[in-house]
Coordinates of C-alpha atoms in Angstrom, one line a residue:
Chain K
M83 CA -20.1 -20.2 -20.4
K84 CA -17.4 -19.0 -18.0
R85 CA -19.8 -16.6 -16.5
I86 CA -22.3 -19.3 -15.9
S87 CA -19.9 -21.6 -14.3
L88 CA -18.6 -18.8 -12.0
S89 CA -22.2 -18.0 -10.9
V90 CA -22.9 -21.6 -10.3
L91 CA -19.8 -22.0 -8.2
F92 CA -20.8 -18.9 -6.2
L93 CA -24.3 -20.2 -5.6
V94 CA -23.1 -23.6 -4.6
S95 CA -20.6 -22.1 -2.1
V96 CA -23.3 -19.9 -0.6
I97 CA -25.7 -22.8 -0.2
I98 CA -23.0 -24.9 1.4
S99 CA -22.1 -22.1 3.8
L100 CA -25.8 -21.9 4.8
M101 CA -26.0 -25.6 5.4
V102 CA -22.8 -26.4 7.3
G103 CA -22.5 -25.9 11.0
V104 CA -23.2 -27.5 14.4
E105 CA -26.9 -27.7 13.4
N106 CA -26.8 -29.1 9.9
V107 CA -29.4 -27.8 7.6
T108 CA -30.3 -30.1 4.7
F109 CA -31.0 -28.8 1.3
M110 CA -34.7 -29.7 1.5
Q111 CA -35.0 -27.7 4.8
L112 CA -33.4 -24.8 3.0
L113 CA -36.2 -24.8 0.5
S114 CA -39.0 -25.2 3.0
P115 CA -37.7 -24.2 6.4
D116 CA -39.5 -25.1 9.6
E117 CA -39.5 -22.8 12.5
L118 CA -36.2 -23.9 14.0
T119 CA -34.4 -23.9 10.7
S120 CA -35.6 -20.4 9.8
I121 CA -34.4 -19.1 13.1
I122 CA -31.0 -20.6 12.5
L123 CA -30.9 -19.3 9.0
F124 CA -32.1 -15.8 9.6
T125 CA -30.3 -15.0 12.9
L126 CA -27.0 -16.9 12.2
R127 CA -26.3 -18.4 8.9
I128 CA -27.4 -15.7 6.5
P129 CA -25.8 -12.8 8.5
R130 CA -22.7 -14.9 8.8
T131 CA -22.5 -15.7 5.1
V132 CA -23.2 -12.1 4.1
S133 CA -20.5 -10.8 6.4
L134 CA -18.0 -13.3 5.1
L135 CA -18.8 -12.4 1.5
A136 CA -18.7 -8.7 2.2
A137 CA -15.5 -8.8 4.3
G138 CA -13.6 -11.0 1.9
A139 CA -14.6 -8.8 -1.0
I140 CA -13.8 -5.4 0.6
L141 CA -10.6 -6.5 2.2
S142 CA -9.2 -7.9 -1.1
V143 CA -10.3 -4.7 -2.9
S144 CA -8.8 -2.5 -0.2
G145 CA -5.5 -4.3 -0.6
L146 CA -5.7 -3.9 -4.4
L147 CA -6.6 -0.3 -4.1
M148 CA -3.7 0.4 -1.7
Q149 CA -1.3 -1.5 -4.0
Q150 CA -2.4 0.7 -6.9
M151 CA -2.1 3.9 -5.0
T152 CA 1.4 3.2 -3.6
Q153 CA 2.6 1.3 -6.6
N154 CA 3.8 -1.4 -4.3
K155 CA 2.7 -5.0 -4.4
F156 CA 3.2 -5.6 -0.7
V157 CA 1.0 -2.9 0.8
S158 CA -2.3 -3.8 2.3
P159 CA -4.5 -2.5 5.3
T160 CA -2.4 -4.7 7.6
T161 CA 1.0 -3.4 6.3
A162 CA 0.0 0.3 6.3
G163 CA -1.0 0.6 9.9
T164 CA -4.7 0.9 9.1
M165 CA -5.7 -2.2 11.1
S166 CA -3.7 -1.2 14.2
S167 CA -4.9 2.3 14.1
A168 CA -8.5 1.2 14.0
R169 CA -7.7 -1.1 17.0
L170 CA -6.2 1.8 18.9
G171 CA -9.4 3.8 18.2
M172 CA -11.6 1.0 19.5
I173 CA -9.5 0.7 22.7
L174 CA -9.7 4.4 23.3
A175 CA -13.5 4.3 22.8
M176 CA -13.8 1.5 25.3
V177 CA -11.7 3.4 27.8
F178 CA -13.6 6.7 27.5
F179 CA -17.1 5.5 26.9
G180 CA -17.3 2.1 28.4
Q181 CA -17.5 -1.2 26.7
H182 CA -21.0 -1.2 25.3
T183 CA -21.2 1.9 23.2
V184 CA -21.1 0.6 19.7
F185 CA -21.5 4.0 18.2
H186 CA -18.4 5.5 19.8
R187 CA -16.4 2.4 19.0
T188 CA -17.3 2.7 15.4
L189 CA -16.7 6.4 15.1
F190 CA -13.3 6.2 16.9
A191 CA -12.2 3.2 14.8
F192 CA -13.1 5.1 11.6
I193 CA -11.3 8.3 12.6
F194 CA -8.2 6.6 13.8
S195 CA -7.8 4.3 10.9
I196 CA -8.1 7.3 8.5
I197 CA -5.5 9.2 10.5
G198 CA -3.1 6.3 10.8
T199 CA -3.2 5.5 7.0
L200 CA -2.7 9.2 6.2
V201 CA 0.3 9.4 8.5
F202 CA 1.9 6.4 6.9
L203 CA 1.2 7.5 3.3
Q204 CA 2.7 10.9 4.3
F205 CA 5.8 9.1 5.3
L206 CA 6.0 7.3 2.0
K207 CA 5.9 10.6 0.2
T208 CA 8.7 12.2 2.1
V209 CA 11.1 9.3 1.9
K210 CA 12.8 7.8 -1.1
L211 CA 13.2 4.1 -0.2
R212 CA 15.9 2.0 -1.7
N213 CA 14.0 -1.2 -1.8
S214 CA 10.3 -1.8 -2.3
I215 CA 10.2 -4.5 0.3
M216 CA 11.1 -1.8 2.8
I217 CA 7.6 -0.2 2.5
P218 CA 5.6 -3.0 4.0
M219 CA 8.3 -3.5 6.6
V220 CA 8.2 0.1 7.7
G221 CA 4.4 -0.1 7.6
L222 CA 4.4 -3.1 9.9
M223 CA 6.8 -1.4 12.3
F224 CA 4.5 1.6 12.2
G225 CA 1.6 -0.8 12.9
N226 CA 3.6 -2.3 15.8
V227 CA 4.1 1.2 17.3
V228 CA 0.5 2.1 17.1
G229 CA -0.4 -1.4 18.3
A230 CA 1.9 -1.1 21.3
I231 CA 0.3 2.2 22.3
G232 CA -3.1 0.6 22.1
T233 CA -1.9 -2.4 24.0
F234 CA -0.5 -0.3 26.8
I235 CA -3.6 1.7 27.2
A236 CA -5.6 -1.5 27.3
Y237 CA -3.1 -2.9 29.8
Q238 CA -3.8 0.1 32.1
Y239 CA -7.5 -0.6 32.1
D240 CA -7.4 -4.4 32.1
L241 CA -8.9 -4.6 28.7
I242 CA -6.4 -6.7 26.9
Q243 CA -8.2 -10.1 26.8
N244 CA -11.4 -8.2 26.0
A245 CA -9.8 -6.3 23.2
T246 CA -8.1 -9.5 21.9
A247 CA -11.5 -11.2 21.8
W248 CA -13.1 -8.3 20.0
L249 CA -10.5 -8.1 17.4
Q250 CA -9.8 -11.6 16.6
G251 CA -11.2 -12.6 13.2
N252 CA -14.1 -14.7 14.3
V253 CA -17.4 -14.9 12.5
S254 CA -19.1 -17.3 14.9
L255 CA -20.3 -14.4 17.0
V256 CA -21.9 -12.6 14.0
S257 CA -25.6 -12.6 14.3
S258 CA -28.6 -10.7 12.9
Q259 CA -28.1 -8.3 15.8
N260 CA -24.6 -7.0 15.0
Y261 CA -23.8 -7.6 11.4
K262 CA -25.4 -4.5 9.8
L263 CA -22.3 -2.4 9.9
I264 CA -20.7 -4.7 7.3
L265 CA -23.4 -3.7 4.8
L266 CA -21.6 -0.4 4.6
T267 CA -19.1 -2.2 2.4
V268 CA -21.7 -2.4 -0.4
P269 CA -21.9 1.4 -1.1
L270 CA -18.1 1.5 -0.6
L271 CA -17.6 -1.1 -3.3
I272 CA -19.9 0.8 -5.6
L273 CA -17.9 4.0 -4.9
I274 CA -14.7 2.2 -5.7
Y275 CA -16.3 1.0 -9.0
L276 CA -17.3 4.5 -9.9
F277 CA -13.8 5.9 -9.3
S278 CA -12.1 2.9 -10.8
Q279 CA -10.9 4.7 -13.9
Y280 CA -9.1 7.2 -11.7
F281 CA -7.6 4.5 -9.6
S282 CA -6.4 2.7 -12.7
V283 CA -4.5 5.8 -13.8
M284 CA -2.9 6.3 -10.4
N285 CA -0.9 3.2 -10.9
L286 CA 1.2 5.2 -13.4
G287 CA 2.5 7.4 -10.7
R288 CA 1.9 10.9 -9.5
E289 CA 3.3 12.9 -12.5
Q290 CA 1.8 10.7 -15.2
A291 CA -1.6 10.6 -13.5
S292 CA -1.7 14.4 -12.9
G293 CA -0.6 14.8 -16.6
L294 CA -3.6 12.8 -17.7
G295 CA -5.9 15.1 -15.7
V296 CA -6.5 13.2 -12.5
A297 CA -6.8 15.4 -9.4
Y298 CA -4.2 13.2 -7.7
Q299 CA -4.4 14.4 -4.2
Q300 CA -8.2 14.4 -4.0
I301 CA -8.5 11.0 -5.5
E302 CA -5.8 9.7 -3.2
L303 CA -7.6 11.0 -0.2
I304 CA -10.9 9.5 -1.4
G305 CA -9.1 6.2 -1.8
I306 CA -7.6 6.3 1.7
V307 CA -10.9 7.2 3.3
I308 CA -12.7 4.4 1.5
V309 CA -10.0 1.9 2.5
S310 CA -9.9 3.0 6.1
I311 CA -13.7 3.0 6.6
A312 CA -13.9 -0.4 5.0
T313 CA -11.1 -1.8 7.1
A314 CA -12.6 -0.4 10.3
A315 CA -16.0 -1.8 9.5
V316 CA -14.6 -5.2 8.9
L317 CA -12.6 -5.0 12.1
L318 CA -15.7 -4.1 14.1
T319 CA -17.9 -6.9 12.8
V320 CA -15.6 -9.8 11.8
G321 CA -12.3 -8.9 13.4
N322 CA -8.8 -8.8 12.1
I323 CA -8.2 -11.1 9.1
P324 CA -4.5 -11.1 8.0
F325 CA -3.1 -11.4 4.6
I326 CA -6.2 -11.6 2.5
G327 CA -5.7 -8.1 1.1
L328 CA -2.2 -9.1 0.0
V329 CA -2.6 -12.6 -1.3
V330 CA -5.8 -12.4 -3.3
P331 CA -4.9 -9.4 -5.5
N332 CA -1.4 -10.6 -6.0
L333 CA -2.4 -14.1 -7.1
L334 CA -5.0 -12.6 -9.5
S335 CA -2.6 -10.1 -11.0
L336 CA -0.4 -13.1 -12.0
R337 CA -3.2 -14.1 -14.3
Y338 CA -5.2 -11.0 -15.2
G339 CA -2.4 -8.4 -15.3
D340 CA -2.2 -5.1 -13.4
H341 CA -5.1 -3.1 -14.7
F342 CA -7.2 -2.0 -11.8
R343 CA -10.6 -2.0 -13.5
K344 CA -10.0 -5.4 -15.0
L345 CA -8.9 -6.8 -11.7
L346 CA -11.7 -5.3 -9.7
F347 CA -14.4 -7.9 -10.4
P348 CA -12.1 -10.9 -10.1
T349 CA -10.8 -9.5 -6.8
V350 CA -14.3 -9.0 -5.4
Y351 CA -15.4 -12.5 -6.5
F352 CA -12.4 -14.5 -5.5
G353 CA -11.8 -12.5 -2.3
A354 CA -15.4 -13.2 -1.2
L355 CA -15.2 -16.9 -2.1
F356 CA -11.7 -17.3 -0.5
L357 CA -13.0 -16.1 2.9
L358 CA -16.3 -18.1 2.5
W359 CA -14.4 -21.3 1.9
S360 CA -11.9 -20.6 4.7
D361 CA -14.8 -20.3 7.0
I362 CA -16.6 -23.4 5.8
F363 CA -13.3 -25.2 6.4
S364 CA -12.9 -23.7 9.9
R365 CA -16.4 -24.9 10.7
I366 CA -15.8 -28.5 9.8
V367 CA -12.1 -29.1 10.7
I368 CA -12.8 -29.8 14.4
Y369 CA -16.5 -30.4 14.1
P370 CA -18.7 -29.8 16.2
Y371 CA -16.3 -27.0 17.4
E372 CA -14.9 -24.2 15.3
V373 CA -11.6 -22.6 14.8
P374 CA -11.6 -18.8 14.1
V375 CA -11.5 -18.0 10.4
S376 CA -8.5 -15.7 10.9
L377 CA -6.4 -18.7 11.9
V378 CA -7.4 -20.6 8.7
V379 CA -6.7 -17.6 6.6
G380 CA -3.5 -17.0 8.5
V381 CA -2.2 -20.5 7.7
V382 CA -3.3 -20.5 4.1
G383 CA -2.3 -16.8 3.6
T384 CA 1.2 -17.4 5.1
A385 CA 1.9 -20.3 2.8
L386 CA 0.5 -18.4 -0.3
F387 CA 2.4 -15.3 0.5
L388 CA 5.7 -17.0 1.0
F389 CA 5.1 -18.8 -2.3
L390 CA 4.5 -15.4 -4.0
L391 CA 7.6 -13.9 -2.3
L392 CA 10.0 -16.6 -3.1
K393 CA 8.7 -17.5 -6.5
G394 CA 11.0 -16.0 -9.1
E395 CA 13.5 -15.0 -6.4
K396 CA 15.3 -18.4 -6.7
A397 CA 18.6 -17.5 -8.2
Chain V
M91 CA 42.3 10.7 15.1
T92 CA 41.5 14.4 15.8
D93 CA 37.9 14.1 14.6
N94 CA 37.4 11.3 17.2
K95 CA 38.0 13.7 20.0
H96 CA 34.5 14.8 20.5
V97 CA 33.4 11.2 20.3
Y98 CA 35.6 10.2 23.2
R99 CA 34.4 13.2 25.1
N100 CA 30.7 12.3 24.5
I101 CA 31.3 8.7 25.5
F102 CA 33.0 9.9 28.6
I103 CA 30.0 12.1 29.5
A104 CA 27.6 9.2 28.8
A105 CA 29.7 7.0 31.1
I106 CA 29.7 9.6 33.9
L107 CA 25.9 10.0 33.4
A108 CA 25.4 6.2 33.6
M109 CA 27.4 6.0 36.8
I110 CA 25.6 8.9 38.4
M111 CA 22.3 7.3 37.5
A112 CA 23.4 4.0 38.9
S113 CA 24.6 5.5 42.2
I114 CA 21.4 7.6 42.5
Y115 CA 19.4 4.5 41.9
M116 CA 21.3 2.5 44.5
T117 CA 21.2 5.1 47.2
I118 CA 18.0 7.1 46.9
G119 CA 15.7 6.6 49.8
S120 CA 17.8 3.8 51.2
R121 CA 17.3 4.6 54.9
G122 CA 20.5 2.9 55.8
N123 CA 19.4 -0.7 55.4
W124 CA 22.3 -1.6 53.1
S125 CA 22.5 -5.3 52.9
Y126 CA 18.9 -5.6 51.9
I127 CA 19.0 -2.7 49.5
L128 CA 22.2 -3.8 47.8
S129 CA 20.9 -7.3 47.1
L130 CA 17.5 -6.2 46.0
R131 CA 18.4 -3.2 43.9
G132 CA 21.7 -4.7 42.7
K133 CA 19.7 -7.5 41.1
K134 CA 17.5 -5.1 39.3
L135 CA 20.4 -3.0 38.3
A136 CA 22.1 -6.0 36.8
A137 CA 19.0 -7.0 34.9
L138 CA 18.4 -3.5 33.6
T139 CA 22.1 -3.3 32.4
I140 CA 22.0 -6.6 30.7
V141 CA 18.8 -5.8 28.9
S142 CA 20.0 -2.4 27.8
I143 CA 23.3 -3.8 26.5
C144 CA 21.6 -6.7 24.7
S145 CA 19.0 -4.7 23.0
T146 CA 21.2 -1.8 22.0
T147 CA 24.0 -4.0 20.7
A148 CA 21.6 -6.3 18.8
T149 CA 19.9 -3.3 17.2
I150 CA 23.1 -1.6 16.1
L151 CA 24.3 -4.9 14.5
F152 CA 20.9 -5.4 12.9
H153 CA 21.1 -1.9 11.4
T154 CA 24.6 -2.6 10.0
I155 CA 23.5 -5.9 8.4
T156 CA 20.4 -4.4 6.9
Q157 CA 22.0 -1.1 6.1
N158 CA 18.9 0.6 7.5
R159 CA 18.3 2.6 10.6
I160 CA 14.6 2.2 11.3
L161 CA 14.3 -1.5 11.7
T162 CA 14.5 -3.4 15.0
P163 CA 15.5 -7.1 15.4
S164 CA 11.9 -7.8 16.6
I165 CA 10.9 -7.6 13.0
I166 CA 12.2 -11.2 12.5
G167 CA 9.4 -12.2 14.8
M168 CA 11.4 -13.5 17.8
D169 CA 9.1 -11.9 20.3
A170 CA 6.2 -13.4 18.5
I171 CA 7.8 -16.8 19.1
Y172 CA 8.3 -16.0 22.8
I173 CA 4.7 -14.9 23.2
F174 CA 3.5 -18.0 21.3
F175 CA 5.7 -20.3 23.4
Q176 CA 4.5 -18.8 26.7
T177 CA 0.9 -18.9 25.6
I178 CA 0.9 -22.4 24.3
S179 CA 2.8 -23.8 27.3
L180 CA 0.3 -22.2 29.7
F181 CA -2.6 -23.3 27.5
L182 CA -1.4 -27.0 27.4
F183 CA -0.1 -27.4 30.9
G184 CA -1.9 -24.9 33.1
H185 CA -0.1 -22.6 35.5
N186 CA 0.6 -25.2 38.1
H187 CA 2.7 -27.4 36.0
W188 CA 6.4 -27.8 37.1
F189 CA 7.4 -26.8 33.7
L190 CA 6.1 -23.3 34.2
Q191 CA 6.9 -23.0 37.8
N192 CA 10.5 -23.7 37.4
T193 CA 12.2 -20.5 36.2
Y194 CA 15.2 -22.3 34.8
T195 CA 13.3 -24.6 32.5
N196 CA 11.1 -21.8 31.3
F197 CA 14.1 -19.5 30.7
F198 CA 16.1 -22.2 29.0
L199 CA 13.3 -23.5 26.8
S200 CA 12.1 -20.1 25.7
T201 CA 15.7 -19.1 24.8
V202 CA 16.2 -22.3 22.9
S203 CA 12.9 -22.0 21.0
M204 CA 13.6 -18.4 19.9
T205 CA 17.2 -19.2 18.9
C206 CA 16.2 -22.4 17.0
F207 CA 13.5 -20.6 15.1
S208 CA 15.9 -17.9 13.9
L209 CA 18.6 -20.4 13.2
L210 CA 16.3 -22.4 11.0
L211 CA 15.2 -19.3 9.2
Y212 CA 18.8 -18.1 8.6
W213 CA 20.0 -21.6 7.6
F214 CA 17.2 -21.8 5.0
F215 CA 18.0 -18.4 3.5
F216 CA 21.7 -18.4 3.6
K217 CA 21.6 -21.7 1.8
N218 CA 19.0 -20.8 -0.8
F219 CA 19.1 -17.1 -1.2
P220 CA 22.6 -15.9 -0.2
G221 CA 22.8 -12.1 0.1
R222 CA 19.0 -11.5 0.0
I223 CA 18.6 -10.0 3.5
Y224 CA 15.3 -8.3 2.8
L225 CA 13.8 -11.6 1.7
L226 CA 14.8 -13.1 5.0
L227 CA 13.4 -10.2 6.9
M228 CA 10.1 -10.3 5.0
T229 CA 9.7 -14.0 5.6
G230 CA 10.5 -13.6 9.3
L231 CA 7.9 -10.9 9.5
I232 CA 5.2 -13.0 7.8
L233 CA 5.9 -15.9 10.1
G234 CA 5.8 -13.5 13.0
T235 CA 2.3 -12.3 11.9
F236 CA 1.2 -15.9 11.6
F237 CA 2.4 -16.8 15.1
R238 CA 0.6 -13.7 16.5
S239 CA -2.7 -14.8 15.0
A240 CA -2.2 -18.3 16.3
T241 CA -1.4 -16.8 19.7
S242 CA -4.4 -14.6 19.8
F243 CA -6.6 -17.6 19.1
L244 CA -5.2 -19.4 22.1
Q245 CA -5.3 -16.3 24.3
V246 CA -9.1 -15.9 23.8
L247 CA -9.6 -19.5 24.9
I248 CA -7.5 -19.2 28.1
D249 CA -9.2 -18.9 31.4
P250 CA -9.2 -15.2 32.5
N251 CA -7.2 -15.9 35.7
E252 CA -4.6 -17.7 33.8
F253 CA -4.5 -14.9 31.2
L254 CA -3.5 -12.5 34.0
I255 CA -0.5 -14.8 34.8
L256 CA 0.3 -14.9 31.1
Q257 CA -0.1 -11.1 30.8
N258 CA 2.6 -10.7 33.5
R259 CA 5.0 -12.7 31.4
L260 CA 4.2 -10.9 28.2
F261 CA 5.0 -7.4 29.4
A262 CA 8.5 -6.7 30.2
S263 CA 9.0 -6.4 33.9
F264 CA 12.2 -5.6 35.8
N265 CA 10.8 -6.1 39.2
N266 CA 10.8 -9.8 39.6
V267 CA 13.9 -11.0 37.8
D268 CA 15.4 -14.1 39.2
S269 CA 19.0 -13.4 40.3
S270 CA 20.2 -16.9 39.4
L271 CA 19.1 -16.2 35.8
I272 CA 21.3 -13.2 35.6
N273 CA 24.4 -15.4 36.1
V274 CA 23.2 -17.7 33.4
S275 CA 22.6 -14.8 31.0
M276 CA 26.0 -13.5 31.6
I277 CA 27.5 -16.8 30.5
V278 CA 25.9 -16.4 27.1
V279 CA 26.1 -12.6 26.7
L280 CA 29.7 -12.1 27.5
P281 CA 31.2 -14.4 24.9
V282 CA 28.9 -12.9 22.3
L283 CA 29.9 -9.4 23.2
M284 CA 33.6 -10.3 23.2
Y285 CA 33.3 -11.8 19.7
I286 CA 31.5 -8.7 18.5
F287 CA 34.3 -6.4 19.8
Y288 CA 36.9 -8.7 18.4
K289 CA 35.3 -8.4 15.0
N290 CA 34.3 -4.7 15.1
K291 CA 36.6 -3.6 12.3
A292 CA 35.0 -6.2 10.0
M293 CA 31.6 -4.7 10.8
D294 CA 32.8 -1.2 9.9
V295 CA 33.7 -2.6 6.5
L296 CA 30.1 -3.9 6.1
H297 CA 29.0 -0.2 5.9
L298 CA 30.7 0.0 2.5
G299 CA 28.2 -2.4 1.0
R300 CA 28.3 -6.0 0.1
T301 CA 30.5 -5.7 -3.0
N302 CA 33.2 -3.5 -1.4
A303 CA 33.3 -5.6 1.7
I304 CA 33.8 -8.8 -0.3
G305 CA 36.6 -7.0 -2.2
L306 CA 38.2 -6.1 1.1
G307 CA 38.3 -9.7 2.1
V308 CA 35.3 -10.1 4.3
N309 CA 33.3 -13.2 3.7
V310 CA 30.0 -11.2 3.9
D311 CA 27.4 -14.1 3.8
R312 CA 29.2 -16.1 6.4
F313 CA 29.9 -13.0 8.6
N314 CA 26.2 -11.9 8.3
L315 CA 25.1 -15.4 9.4
I316 CA 27.3 -15.2 12.5
L317 CA 26.1 -11.7 13.3
F318 CA 22.5 -12.8 12.9
I319 CA 23.2 -15.7 15.3
S320 CA 24.7 -13.2 17.8
I321 CA 21.7 -11.0 17.4
S322 CA 19.3 -13.8 18.1
L323 CA 21.2 -14.9 21.1
L324 CA 21.2 -11.4 22.6
V325 CA 17.6 -10.8 21.8
S326 CA 16.4 -14.1 23.2
I327 CA 18.4 -13.7 26.4
S328 CA 17.0 -10.3 27.0
T329 CA 13.4 -11.4 26.1
A330 CA 13.6 -14.5 28.3
L331 CA 15.0 -12.5 31.2
V332 CA 12.4 -9.7 31.4
G333 CA 10.0 -10.1 28.4
P334 CA 9.8 -8.4 25.0
V335 CA 11.1 -4.9 24.8
M336 CA 10.8 -3.7 21.2
F337 CA 11.9 -0.1 21.0
L338 CA 14.5 0.2 23.7
G339 CA 17.3 -0.9 21.4
F340 CA 15.9 1.2 18.6
L341 CA 16.1 4.3 20.8
G342 CA 19.6 3.5 22.1
A343 CA 21.0 2.8 18.6
N344 CA 19.5 5.9 17.0
V345 CA 20.5 8.3 19.8
S346 CA 24.0 6.7 19.6
Y347 CA 24.2 7.6 15.9
K348 CA 23.2 11.2 16.7
L349 CA 25.4 11.7 19.7
F350 CA 28.6 9.9 18.5
K351 CA 28.8 10.8 14.9
T352 CA 31.1 8.0 13.9
Y353 CA 31.0 4.8 11.9
Q354 CA 33.2 2.8 14.3
H355 CA 31.1 0.1 15.9
W356 CA 33.0 -0.3 19.1
L357 CA 32.4 3.4 19.9
L358 CA 28.8 3.3 18.8
I359 CA 28.0 0.2 20.8
I360 CA 29.7 1.4 24.0
G361 CA 28.2 4.8 23.7
G362 CA 24.7 3.5 22.8
C363 CA 24.8 1.0 25.7
L364 CA 25.8 3.7 28.2
F365 CA 23.1 6.0 27.0
T366 CA 20.5 3.2 27.2
I367 CA 21.5 2.3 30.7
S368 CA 21.3 5.8 31.9
F369 CA 17.9 6.2 30.2
V370 CA 16.5 3.0 31.7
L371 CA 17.8 3.8 35.1
F372 CA 16.3 7.3 34.9
G373 CA 12.9 5.8 34.0
Q374 CA 13.2 3.3 36.8
I375 CA 14.0 6.0 39.4
L376 CA 11.0 8.0 38.1
I377 CA 8.7 5.1 38.5
E378 CA 9.9 4.0 41.9
H379 CA 10.1 7.4 43.5
V380 CA 7.8 9.7 41.6
F381 CA 5.0 7.6 40.2
K382 CA 5.3 5.1 43.0
F383 CA 4.8 2.0 40.8
Q384 CA 1.7 3.2 39.2
T385 CA 2.9 2.1 35.8
A386 CA 5.3 -0.5 34.4
L387 CA 8.7 0.7 33.2
S388 CA 8.3 -1.2 29.9
I389 CA 5.2 0.9 29.2
I390 CA 7.2 4.1 29.4
L391 CA 10.1 2.7 27.4
E392 CA 7.9 1.5 24.6
F393 CA 6.1 4.7 24.6
V394 CA 9.2 6.9 24.4
G395 CA 10.9 4.6 21.9
G396 CA 7.7 4.3 19.8
S397 CA 7.2 8.1 19.7
Y398 CA 10.8 8.5 18.7
F399 CA 10.3 6.0 15.9
L400 CA 7.3 8.0 14.6
Y401 CA 9.3 11.2 14.9
I402 CA 12.2 9.7 12.8
L403 CA 9.7 8.3 10.4
L404 CA 8.2 11.6 9.6
K405 CA 11.2 13.9 10.0
E406 CA 14.2 12.2 8.5
K407 CA 14.7 11.8 4.8
E408 CA 17.6 9.5 4.7
V409 CA 16.7 6.7 7.0
A410 CA 16.4 3.8 4.6

């Protein structure tokens, strides 16, 4: 019963996302599209909806995965320098190879996000921190440093407004031409599912996990590479979307507990729906114009995150 | 006080260094045109000094309150407020509006907006969660992220020509500081500094931890609140004067801990400020006479400070 209602909710959300926009598509047109409608659907709405679902799912799962690996509830691709490192890679690619080389941009973003995340996790290993809130704070500082380096390189080459435009979380520019990279998230999600038992055990900590026969270092590396590539892929197609990797897994773990494998499906499902609905909202809030989805997620995410942070802290 | 001897010696050296740098900066390549040189470079020298002192002092205080040596005050998101404020006023009024043309109103309003934001934040936390500094920082950080994402939304919409004007405001620049603003900043900065020096013993006590400090008669929550207000005043003044500089204070504070191995704040602050001033002047001399203005000073400062941050992050075990 629950399963059916969840699937219905999902289908209804997807259909609404396909219908809403400057050019409204009615439900009947959706079933028997004329020429104009099918162009709209296939070049814009379907790529957009697919990207939203994929980005929401993979960002939430990446957040969850990082939280498992570091045993810290506040770590996510934004708070571990992954996003800023990918941004630095993109800016460098734009400087070295010009602004139109998608391949180099992608490659550099992948490489840099992996390196950045590795550096940060290396730091977490060497240092014993007194307070768990310190970790995301140091991570954001780290992200700021990497971001500052990127910004200053961009400044030298007058790329700042360009880079800002590239990296802002905005799905209105996604079309059938440029959304294919996001499909990379599907094999990544499958990979995470295949490794999910190992990741679940990692939440027990290094010693316990090694004792249970997990090749800790290798699995950790796999996790980092998956998260980094996923983050970079989202950054390149949709842009930077803050908070979603923090808020969705944390809210769900309030209800479903901390077991990685049990959390995996709900995180994928609700992460995807959360982003989809944020985007539907961003399309109708100042209709016929749009606000970027990152702004909507930013507002909602800030509120939710503060709620999570302050809940239970009240003395 | 025997163990303080080398501290005094090091501070003396730093002071000499700062003075040498200042005199080199004022005289190099002057070609004898003194009245012009003195007014032009004197203005910049004053701006550089104020910014160095503000950011170093603020960072050292911040480290004491948070009992942590790798954070910077920018983590509460005040620079995000500054950037947001500059962006939205340009976005709403356009660059020709009197509001942006008049340096006084702009300076005044950006200082007020930054200070008000941090005051609201502190007021909320010291009322509801006394003693929970990390919670306060985390909230500031999240709000900062939020303001950044709102800012980037506006920045994409801005006309590219206006964006260039904005970009000049958002990157710290020491070359076009208004001399009248320097006087105004002094009026705010000097009393704050005097208060900090007057209270320096109490800050030393804060190092012992909250419980011990309370036992020794320091009203920690209240004192922290006052220190936070001082920090936000110093940071807003320096930001409104030249633009956001994130890692300068971080560099000054951490070098100061290394050079002057002491817990006494007045020594740390004086030494750190002297070091920062010499460092900044050295950078400025390099840029004006070696690189010939090819790059902005703030870029070099952020780069060196940022690299030093990464170094500390990876090398030191006892930072947090």
